Tab-separated table of C-alpha atoms and ligand atoms in Angstrom:
chain	number	residue	atom	x	y	z
A	19	MET	CA	-12.630	-6.657	0.780
A	20	PRO	CA	-14.717	-9.496	2.284
A	21	LEU	CA	-13.005	-11.060	5.272
A	22	SER	CA	-12.114	-14.689	5.065
A	23	PRO	CA	-11.552	-16.945	8.067
A	24	GLU	CA	-7.976	-17.380	6.814
A	25	ILE	CA	-7.187	-13.678	7.188
A	26	SER	CA	-6.936	-11.742	10.431
A	27	ALA	CA	-9.246	-8.739	10.815
A	28	PRO	CA	-7.772	-5.233	10.605
A	29	PRO	CA	-6.954	-3.689	13.988
A	30	ALA	CA	-9.434	-1.584	15.960
A	31	SER	CA	-8.288	1.729	17.429
A	32	PRO	CA	-7.250	1.281	21.069
A	33	GLY	CA	-7.478	5.048	21.743
A	34	PRO	CA	-10.003	4.968	24.620
A	35	THR	CA	-8.381	1.892	26.200
A	36	VAL	CA	-4.949	3.420	26.365
A	37	ALA	CA	-6.328	6.697	27.787
A	38	GLN	CA	-8.354	4.815	30.365
A	39	SER	CA	-5.404	2.637	31.329
A	40	PHE	CA	-3.313	5.766	31.718
A	41	SER	CA	-5.828	7.167	34.213
A	42	GLU	CA	-5.898	3.906	36.135
A	43	ALA	CA	-2.103	3.635	36.276
A	44	PHE	CA	-1.239	7.264	37.022
A	45	GLY	CA	-4.366	8.522	38.808
A	46	SER	CA	-5.038	11.442	36.436
A	47	ASP	CA	-6.138	11.939	32.830
A	48	PRO	CA	-3.603	12.006	29.998
A	49	ALA	CA	-3.084	15.226	28.047
A	50	GLY	CA	-3.754	13.319	24.824
A	51	VAL	CA	-3.220	10.196	22.745
A	52	TRP	CA	-0.669	9.910	19.935
A	53	SER	CA	0.142	7.049	17.583
A	54	ALA	CA	2.595	5.946	14.928
A	55	PRO	CA	2.449	3.027	12.471
A	56	GLY	CA	4.482	-0.099	11.916
A	57	ARG	CA	5.676	-0.616	8.352
A	58	VAL	CA	6.326	-3.112	5.646
A	59	ASN	CA	9.007	-2.346	3.152
A	60	LEU	CA	7.774	-3.078	-0.381
A	61	ILE	CA	11.324	-3.411	-1.658
A	62	GLY	CA	14.835	-2.070	-0.986
A	63	GLU	CA	16.106	-4.200	1.895
A	64	HIS	CA	19.346	-3.497	3.760
A	65	THR	CA	19.846	-0.573	1.424
A	66	ASP	CA	19.184	2.219	3.945
A	67	TYR	CA	22.563	2.011	5.710
A	68	ASN	CA	24.190	1.821	2.275
A	69	ALA	CA	22.837	5.279	1.391
A	70	GLY	CA	20.476	3.522	-1.037
A	71	LEU	CA	16.781	3.589	-1.884
A	72	CYS	CA	13.893	1.881	-0.117
A	73	LEU	CA	10.124	1.900	-0.483
A	74	PRO	CA	8.139	1.294	2.713
A	75	ILE	CA	4.436	1.781	3.401
A	76	ALA	CA	2.994	2.558	6.829
A	77	LEU	CA	0.740	-0.165	8.216
A	78	PRO	CA	-2.774	0.232	9.574
A	79	GLN	CA	-1.352	-1.374	12.751
A	80	ARG	CA	-0.188	1.394	15.069
A	81	THR	CA	1.319	1.901	18.490
A	82	TYR	CA	-0.687	4.261	20.692
A	83	VAL	CA	0.583	6.231	23.643
A	84	ALA	CA	-1.435	8.217	26.148
A	85	ALA	CA	0.850	10.770	27.746
A	86	ALA	CA	1.013	13.730	30.103
A	87	PRO	CA	3.926	16.079	30.782
A	88	ARG	CA	5.439	16.329	34.259
A	89	ALA	CA	6.872	19.331	36.064
A	90	ASP	CA	9.971	17.333	37.096
A	91	ARG	CA	12.404	15.151	35.106
A	92	LEU	CA	10.896	11.785	35.947
A	93	LEU	CA	9.951	9.357	33.212
A	94	ARG	CA	7.225	6.819	33.999
A	95	LEU	CA	6.485	4.302	31.250
A	96	CYS	CA	3.829	1.562	31.312
A	97	SER	CA	2.820	-0.967	28.691
A	98	LEU	CA	-0.608	-2.527	28.372
A	99	GLN	CA	0.869	-5.527	26.573
A	100	SER	CA	3.708	-6.438	28.868
A	101	GLY	CA	2.303	-4.900	32.067
A	102	GLN	CA	5.891	-3.805	32.610
A	103	ARG	CA	6.620	-0.419	34.221
A	104	TYR	CA	9.758	1.732	34.121
A	105	GLU	CA	10.451	4.692	36.361
A	106	LEU	CA	13.675	6.634	35.951
A	107	ASN	CA	15.111	10.105	35.765
A	108	LEU	CA	15.969	11.570	32.381
A	109	GLU	CA	19.574	11.925	33.607
A	110	ASP	CA	19.765	8.139	34.076
A	111	VAL	CA	18.900	7.268	30.468
A	112	ARG	CA	22.111	6.077	28.797
A	113	VAL	CA	23.540	3.349	26.568
A	114	GLY	CA	21.782	0.133	27.610
A	115	ASN	CA	19.566	1.785	30.268
A	116	PRO	CA	16.729	1.099	30.409
A	117	THR	CA	16.754	-2.248	28.656
A	118	GLY	CA	13.885	-3.790	26.697
A	119	TRP	CA	11.143	-1.651	25.121
A	120	GLY	CA	11.763	1.065	27.703
A	121	GLY	CA	15.068	1.844	25.978
A	122	TYR	CA	13.284	2.755	22.734
A	123	ALA	CA	10.817	5.048	24.497
A	124	ALA	CA	13.212	6.670	26.983
A	125	GLY	CA	15.838	6.864	24.242
A	126	VAL	CA	13.661	9.293	22.288
A	127	LEU	CA	13.592	11.747	25.210
A	128	TRP	CA	17.355	11.358	25.573
A	129	ALA	CA	17.924	11.925	21.846
A	130	LEU	CA	15.662	14.989	21.831
A	131	GLN	CA	17.949	16.518	24.458
A	132	VAL	CA	21.046	15.567	22.470
A	133	ALA	CA	19.505	17.360	19.477
A	134	GLY	CA	19.257	20.508	21.614
A	135	HIS	CA	15.594	20.414	22.627
A	136	GLU	CA	14.448	21.275	26.113
A	137	VAL	CA	12.830	18.194	27.555
A	138	ARG	CA	10.798	17.531	30.713
A	139	GLY	CA	9.551	14.380	32.415
A	140	LEU	CA	6.648	12.428	30.969
A	141	ASP	CA	4.082	9.840	32.031
A	142	VAL	CA	3.361	7.395	29.214
A	143	MET	CA	1.000	4.454	28.761
A	144	VAL	CA	1.692	2.345	25.669
A	145	ASN	CA	-0.659	0.105	23.728
A	146	GLY	CA	0.806	-1.311	20.536
A	147	GLN	CA	-0.912	-3.230	17.745
A	148	VAL	CA	2.342	-3.893	15.922
A	149	PRO	CA	3.419	-7.359	17.028
A	150	PHE	CA	6.891	-7.540	18.632
A	151	GLY	CA	9.601	-9.430	16.793
A	152	SER	CA	7.509	-9.699	13.627
A	153	GLY	CA	9.821	-7.533	11.527
A	154	LEU	CA	7.053	-4.941	11.188
A	155	SER	CA	8.929	-2.277	13.123
A	156	SER	CA	7.190	-2.166	16.462
A	157	SER	CA	10.230	-0.310	17.822
A	158	ALA	CA	10.020	2.566	15.317
A	159	ALA	CA	6.254	2.771	15.900
A	160	LEU	CA	6.899	3.178	19.620
A	161	GLU	CA	9.639	5.748	19.029
A	162	GLY	CA	7.433	7.680	16.583
A	163	ALA	CA	4.471	7.743	18.974
A	164	VAL	CA	6.594	8.854	21.954
A	165	GLY	CA	8.373	11.413	19.759
A	166	ALA	CA	5.042	12.798	18.542
A	167	ALA	CA	3.716	13.070	22.110
A	168	ALA	CA	6.905	14.735	23.363
A	169	SER	CA	6.933	17.138	20.427
A	170	ASP	CA	3.379	18.333	21.104
A	171	LEU	CA	3.589	18.364	24.880
A	172	MET	CA	6.915	20.181	25.000
A	173	GLY	CA	6.119	22.609	22.167
A	174	LEU	CA	8.909	21.315	19.898
A	175	ASP	CA	6.927	21.513	16.635
A	176	LEU	CA	8.446	18.375	15.108
A	177	LEU	CA	5.270	17.116	13.393
A	178	GLY	CA	4.529	20.167	11.265
A	179	ASP	CA	6.036	19.703	7.828
A	180	ASP	CA	8.121	16.931	6.291
A	181	MET	CA	11.366	18.662	7.192
A	182	ALA	CA	10.410	18.716	10.868
A	183	ARG	CA	9.298	15.088	10.654
A	184	ALA	CA	12.622	14.126	9.059
A	185	ALA	CA	14.393	15.755	12.008
A	186	LEU	CA	12.247	13.764	14.450
A	187	ALA	CA	12.963	10.568	12.487
A	188	ALA	CA	16.708	11.207	12.865
A	189	ILE	CA	16.213	11.689	16.614
A	190	CYS	CA	14.367	8.354	16.822
A	191	VAL	CA	17.198	6.651	14.908
A	192	ASN	CA	19.710	8.019	17.414
A	193	ALA	CA	17.557	6.653	20.267
A	194	GLU	CA	17.463	3.208	18.675
A	195	ASN	CA	21.151	3.107	17.707
A	196	THR	CA	22.553	4.556	20.905
A	197	ILE	CA	20.261	3.734	23.835
A	198	ALA	CA	18.641	0.502	22.569
A	199	GLY	CA	21.870	-0.544	20.827
A	200	ALA	CA	20.270	-1.700	17.556
A	201	PRO	CA	22.520	-0.616	14.661
A	202	THR	CA	19.606	-0.074	12.252
A	203	GLY	CA	19.615	2.210	9.249
A	204	GLY	CA	16.686	4.619	9.565
A	205	MET	CA	14.083	3.388	7.070
A	206	ASP	CA	11.629	2.379	9.790
A	207	GLN	CA	11.640	5.708	11.604
A	208	SER	CA	11.187	7.568	8.304
A	209	ALA	CA	8.248	5.311	7.484
A	210	ALA	CA	6.658	5.901	10.890
A	211	LEU	CA	6.942	9.677	10.546
A	212	ARG	CA	6.897	10.475	6.813
A	213	CYS	CA	4.615	7.954	5.031
A	214	GLN	CA	1.297	9.142	3.637
A	215	VAL	CA	-2.049	7.283	3.382
A	216	GLY	CA	-2.418	5.516	0.032
A	217	HIS	CA	1.249	6.012	-0.861
A	218	ALA	CA	4.552	4.209	-0.679
A	219	LEU	CA	7.471	6.312	0.522
A	220	LEU	CA	10.418	6.398	-1.858
A	221	LEU	CA	13.232	7.283	0.514
A	222	ASP	CA	16.648	8.218	-0.760
A	223	CYS	CA	18.885	7.461	2.195
A	224	ARG	CA	21.836	9.324	0.681
A	225	ASP	CA	20.278	12.738	1.193
A	226	GLY	CA	17.023	11.985	3.054
A	227	THR	CA	14.805	13.205	0.211
A	228	ILE	CA	11.474	11.483	-0.411
A	229	ALA	CA	8.798	11.058	-3.058
A	230	GLN	CA	5.255	9.881	-2.343
A	231	ILE	CA	4.358	7.120	-4.822
A	232	PRO	CA	0.610	6.373	-5.184
A	233	PHE	CA	-0.020	2.813	-4.025
A	234	ASP	CA	-3.631	1.693	-4.253
A	235	LEU	CA	-3.749	-2.026	-4.928
A	236	SER	CA	-7.516	-2.376	-4.437
A	237	ALA	CA	-8.116	-0.191	-7.495
A	238	VAL	CA	-6.476	-2.890	-9.639
A	239	GLY	CA	-7.917	-5.932	-7.868
A	240	LEU	CA	-4.829	-6.751	-5.821
A	241	VAL	CA	-4.032	-7.177	-2.150
A	242	LEU	CA	-0.797	-6.912	-0.198
A	243	LEU	CA	-0.746	-9.846	2.170
A	244	VAL	CA	1.541	-9.838	5.204
A	245	MET	CA	2.613	-13.283	6.373
A	246	ASP	CA	3.978	-13.004	9.904
A	247	THR	CA	5.948	-16.222	10.275
A	248	ARG	CA	6.135	-15.887	14.083
A	249	ALA	CA	9.801	-16.848	13.787
A	250	GLU	CA	11.184	-14.164	16.039
A	251	HIS	CA	13.431	-11.572	14.496
A	252	ALA	CA	15.706	-9.100	16.302
A	253	ASN	CA	17.989	-6.347	15.041
A	254	VAL	CA	19.973	-6.293	18.254
A	255	ASP	CA	21.536	-9.711	17.665
A	256	GLY	CA	24.806	-9.918	15.777
A	257	GLN	CA	23.609	-10.911	12.296
A	258	TYR	CA	22.243	-7.521	11.288
A	259	ALA	CA	25.438	-5.818	12.464
A	260	GLN	CA	27.536	-8.368	10.558
A	261	ARG	CA	25.724	-7.615	7.293
A	262	ARG	CA	26.204	-3.934	7.886
A	263	ALA	CA	29.922	-4.475	8.534
A	264	SER	CA	30.302	-6.542	5.317
A	265	CYS	CA	28.777	-3.729	3.276
A	266	GLN	CA	31.081	-1.217	4.920
A	267	GLU	CA	34.020	-3.496	4.191
A	268	ALA	CA	32.993	-3.795	0.525
A	269	ALA	CA	32.711	-0.009	0.202
A	270	GLU	CA	36.136	0.431	1.809
A	271	GLN	CA	37.748	-2.073	-0.535
A	272	LEU	CA	36.229	-0.212	-3.480
A	273	GLY	CA	37.277	3.170	-2.125
A	274	VAL	CA	33.726	4.580	-2.176
A	275	ALA	CA	31.726	6.250	0.588
A	276	SER	CA	28.952	3.653	0.328
A	277	LEU	CA	27.691	0.891	-1.968
A	278	ARG	CA	25.221	3.424	-3.380
A	279	GLU	CA	28.156	4.771	-5.375
A	280	VAL	CA	28.472	1.488	-7.311
A	281	GLY	CA	26.491	1.785	-10.548
A	282	PHE	CA	24.266	-1.157	-11.461
A	283	ASN	CA	25.784	-1.276	-14.956
A	284	ASP	CA	29.304	-1.377	-13.533
A	285	LEU	CA	28.521	-4.131	-11.065
A	286	HIS	CA	30.376	-6.974	-12.776
A	287	GLU	CA	33.711	-5.261	-13.179
A	288	THR	CA	33.381	-3.769	-9.703
A	289	LEU	CA	32.891	-7.173	-8.119
A	290	ASP	CA	36.248	-8.347	-9.473
A	291	ARG	CA	37.883	-5.799	-7.202
A	292	LEU	CA	36.453	-7.348	-4.038
A	293	SER	CA	38.554	-9.762	-2.046
A	294	ASP	CA	36.256	-12.725	-1.473
A	295	GLU	CA	33.097	-14.484	-2.543
A	296	LYS	CA	31.056	-13.484	0.489
A	297	THR	CA	31.768	-9.767	0.171
A	298	ARG	CA	30.968	-9.987	-3.556
A	299	ALA	CA	27.619	-11.630	-2.789
A	300	ARG	CA	26.716	-9.010	-0.160
A	301	ALA	CA	27.572	-6.156	-2.528
A	302	THR	CA	25.639	-7.821	-5.336
A	303	HIS	CA	22.502	-7.872	-3.223
A	304	VAL	CA	22.750	-4.206	-2.291
A	305	VAL	CA	23.494	-2.913	-5.783
A	306	THR	CA	20.838	-5.051	-7.508
A	307	GLU	CA	18.283	-4.293	-4.783
A	308	ILE	CA	18.698	-0.538	-5.246
A	309	GLU	CA	18.080	-1.073	-8.966
A	310	ARG	CA	14.951	-3.120	-8.172
A	311	VAL	CA	13.603	-0.192	-6.151
A	312	ARG	CA	14.040	2.052	-9.185
A	313	GLU	CA	12.273	-0.503	-11.394
A	314	THR	CA	9.438	-0.941	-8.894
A	315	VAL	CA	8.854	2.799	-8.705
A	316	ALA	CA	8.812	3.042	-12.510
A	317	LEU	CA	6.193	0.262	-12.677
A	318	LEU	CA	4.052	1.837	-9.961
A	319	ARG	CA	4.208	5.209	-11.696
A	320	ALA	CA	3.176	3.539	-14.950
A	321	GLY	CA	0.188	1.888	-13.237
A	322	ARG	CA	1.684	-1.581	-13.831
A	323	LEU	CA	1.213	-2.754	-10.258
A	324	ALA	CA	0.866	-6.471	-11.056
A	325	ASP	CA	4.297	-6.476	-12.736
A	326	VAL	CA	5.942	-5.626	-9.420
A	327	GLY	CA	5.472	-9.280	-8.416
A	328	ALA	CA	8.466	-10.438	-10.462
A	329	LEU	CA	10.672	-7.901	-8.683
A	330	PHE	CA	9.453	-9.178	-5.313
A	331	ASN	CA	10.556	-12.671	-6.321
A	332	ALA	CA	13.961	-11.485	-7.523
A	333	SER	CA	14.434	-9.508	-4.312
A	334	HIS	CA	13.648	-12.531	-2.184
A	335	ALA	CA	16.083	-14.720	-4.122
A	336	SER	CA	18.773	-12.081	-3.651
A	337	MET	CA	18.200	-11.943	0.107
A	338	ARG	CA	18.101	-15.707	0.382
A	339	ASP	CA	21.139	-16.487	-1.753
A	340	ASP	CA	23.393	-13.420	-1.800
A	341	PHE	CA	22.658	-11.575	1.424
A	342	GLU	CA	21.734	-14.753	3.337
A	343	ILE	CA	19.183	-13.186	5.663
A	344	SER	CA	16.204	-15.443	5.017
A	345	CYS	CA	15.210	-18.517	7.031
A	346	ALA	CA	13.168	-21.677	6.482
A	347	GLU	CA	9.881	-20.087	7.594
A	348	LEU	CA	10.307	-17.068	5.303
A	349	ASP	CA	11.274	-19.227	2.322
A	350	ILE	CA	8.287	-21.507	2.852
A	351	ALA	CA	5.878	-18.575	3.151
A	352	VAL	CA	7.226	-17.132	-0.108
A	353	GLU	CA	7.187	-20.478	-1.948
A	354	ALA	CA	3.688	-21.447	-0.808
A	355	ALA	CA	2.298	-18.011	-1.660
A	356	THR	CA	3.765	-17.921	-5.158
A	357	ALA	CA	2.774	-21.536	-5.844
A	358	HIS	CA	-0.867	-20.732	-5.028
A	359	GLY	CA	-1.569	-17.574	-6.946
A	360	ALA	CA	0.576	-14.758	-5.538
A	361	LEU	CA	2.151	-12.672	-8.301
A	362	GLY	CA	5.286	-12.327	-6.203
A	363	ALA	CA	6.477	-12.557	-2.616
A	364	ARG	CA	9.479	-11.623	-0.530
A	365	MET	CA	10.651	-11.354	3.028
A	366	THR	CA	10.432	-7.809	4.377
A	367	GLY	CA	12.498	-6.011	7.018
A	368	GLY	CA	15.707	-7.076	8.681
A	369	GLY	CA	15.352	-10.825	8.052
A	370	PHE	CA	16.269	-13.976	10.036
A	371	GLY	CA	12.559	-14.368	10.869
A	372	GLY	CA	9.748	-11.858	10.966
A	373	SER	CA	7.386	-11.321	8.059
A	374	ALA	CA	7.084	-11.841	4.329
A	375	ILE	CA	4.735	-10.014	1.958
A	376	ALA	CA	2.893	-11.254	-1.125
A	377	LEU	CA	1.177	-9.458	-3.969
A	378	VAL	CA	-2.063	-11.362	-4.500
A	379	PRO	CA	-5.120	-11.024	-6.754
A	380	THR	CA	-7.978	-10.202	-4.372
A	381	ASP	CA	-9.939	-13.343	-5.246
A	382	ARG	CA	-6.953	-15.605	-4.469
A	383	THR	CA	-6.236	-14.146	-0.998
A	384	ALA	CA	-7.961	-16.862	1.028
A	385	GLU	CA	-6.353	-19.592	-1.067
A	386	VAL	CA	-2.876	-18.129	-0.630
A	387	SER	CA	-3.300	-17.672	3.134
A	388	SER	CA	-4.613	-21.189	3.487
A	389	ALA	CA	-1.709	-22.613	1.444
A	390	VAL	CA	0.808	-20.809	3.639
A	391	ARG	CA	-0.837	-22.148	6.802
A	392	HIS	CA	-0.847	-25.673	5.440
A	393	ALA	CA	2.779	-25.464	4.374
A	394	PHE	CA	3.728	-24.331	7.892
A	395	ALA	CA	1.687	-27.095	9.509
A	396	ALA	CA	3.330	-29.688	7.245
A	397	LYS	CA	6.768	-28.537	8.450
A	398	GLY	CA	5.706	-28.469	12.089
A	399	PHE	CA	6.116	-24.667	12.352
A	400	ASP	CA	3.824	-22.524	14.511
A	401	ALA	CA	0.855	-21.154	12.566
A	402	PRO	CA	1.664	-17.919	10.733
A	403	ASP	CA	-0.588	-14.873	10.930
A	404	CYS	CA	-1.742	-13.671	7.497
A	405	PHE	CA	-3.425	-10.311	7.059
A	406	ALA	CA	-4.044	-7.859	4.240
A	407	VAL	CA	-2.735	-4.312	4.621
A	408	THR	CA	-3.200	-0.967	2.926
A	409	ALA	CA	-0.873	2.023	3.061
A	410	GLY	CA	-1.624	3.920	6.276
A	411	GLY	CA	-0.728	7.332	7.634
A	412	PRO	CA	2.208	8.615	9.701
A	413	ALA	CA	2.625	9.555	13.369
A	414	ARG	CA	-0.149	11.868	14.572
A	415	ARG	CA	-2.117	13.143	17.516
A	416	ASP	CA	-5.308	11.100	17.891
A	417	SER	CA	-7.081	12.933	20.693
B	731	GLA	C1	15.477	-3.289	9.780
B	731	GLA	C2	16.176	-1.971	10.065
B	731	GLA	C3	16.103	-1.023	8.867
B	731	GLA	C4	16.513	-1.712	7.585
B	731	GLA	C5	15.828	-3.059	7.454
B	731	GLA	C6	16.321	-3.832	6.271
B	731	GLA	O1	14.117	-3.083	9.660
B	731	GLA	O2	15.574	-1.337	11.171
B	731	GLA	O3	16.898	0.104	9.132
B	731	GLA	O4	17.908	-1.843	7.504
B	731	GLA	O5	15.989	-3.869	8.598
B	731	GLA	O6	15.974	-3.201	5.100
């Protein structure tokens, strides 16, 4: 696709930089470089912790780590972006320690031990291309890259087949939930470890099974545009946890294990059994969103990629009105994109900021990006970052 000044260039591999920075910081060469991708979820939002369905793709943007094992139990973590350095013993990793990005990285080593693996100390240099706070899952990319490095360097064999990768994803979720204290559902870690190039990952969060759904927009003259609103999003603040608690509450009132058990066709009579308007709205989003994932997958399998746009729009409306996780920047990105040629658009990820995605005919990409920028400028918002993405590959060893 020709690059337009409106669209950011795809990322370059920072492999050599991160290895070189490792040598400078630690005074010896790393044993290798590993990476894992950020993600956008095509559809199926806030369904993962409801045992539902979601459909992420891995991004070309990845987080790279250069790493070397240590003979002792020390953990030394450096980041090229923040310049921040952590040094602590594996025994000292616990709930809330370390804080910040170090908790996600150190948490993986902690969670590997909890899962019964024998773990040693590690020196790690991080260079991430997945922007922080953009709702593109920089934390799962970091966890996946550290998990991949630890697996190889400690002979744990957790990158071999999909079953092993699913086990590593669960370990990364434990790190994020327990050490970093973000009560997230697991989609992001599965995306970082289990997505395949050119495919969307249909993840059934009830039993962890997956299907790889071919997803090649360029073949049909379309582009997936990410619109990073730069409105900072965080899963560790209370809103995400509140939505999760509302869903749990709805399931309890209905006497089911999760909202996945509520059939789409039974939704209306089921809602009557819920105590209040808010809980009904939250449940409505989850149940209809799971159905939209099914419809999206059916359209993709039928080669009707352009028709997915309408489901994007319906999903966004559901998140804005029923689940109430959108914000002014996300709504404006979605409105401007659809008003200027996008076939559909929706916020992606946890919400309350972060990124939206739009399905756009290739020849309208510059126009859509420009319209989104202008709409932001007119509202006095910081300029968004718009870039096209394709479905990338999972966590891997790079060198
Ligand atoms: C965040 C969480 C995921 C998922 C999404 C919403 O990205 O990390 O587990 O719940 O929000 O779909």
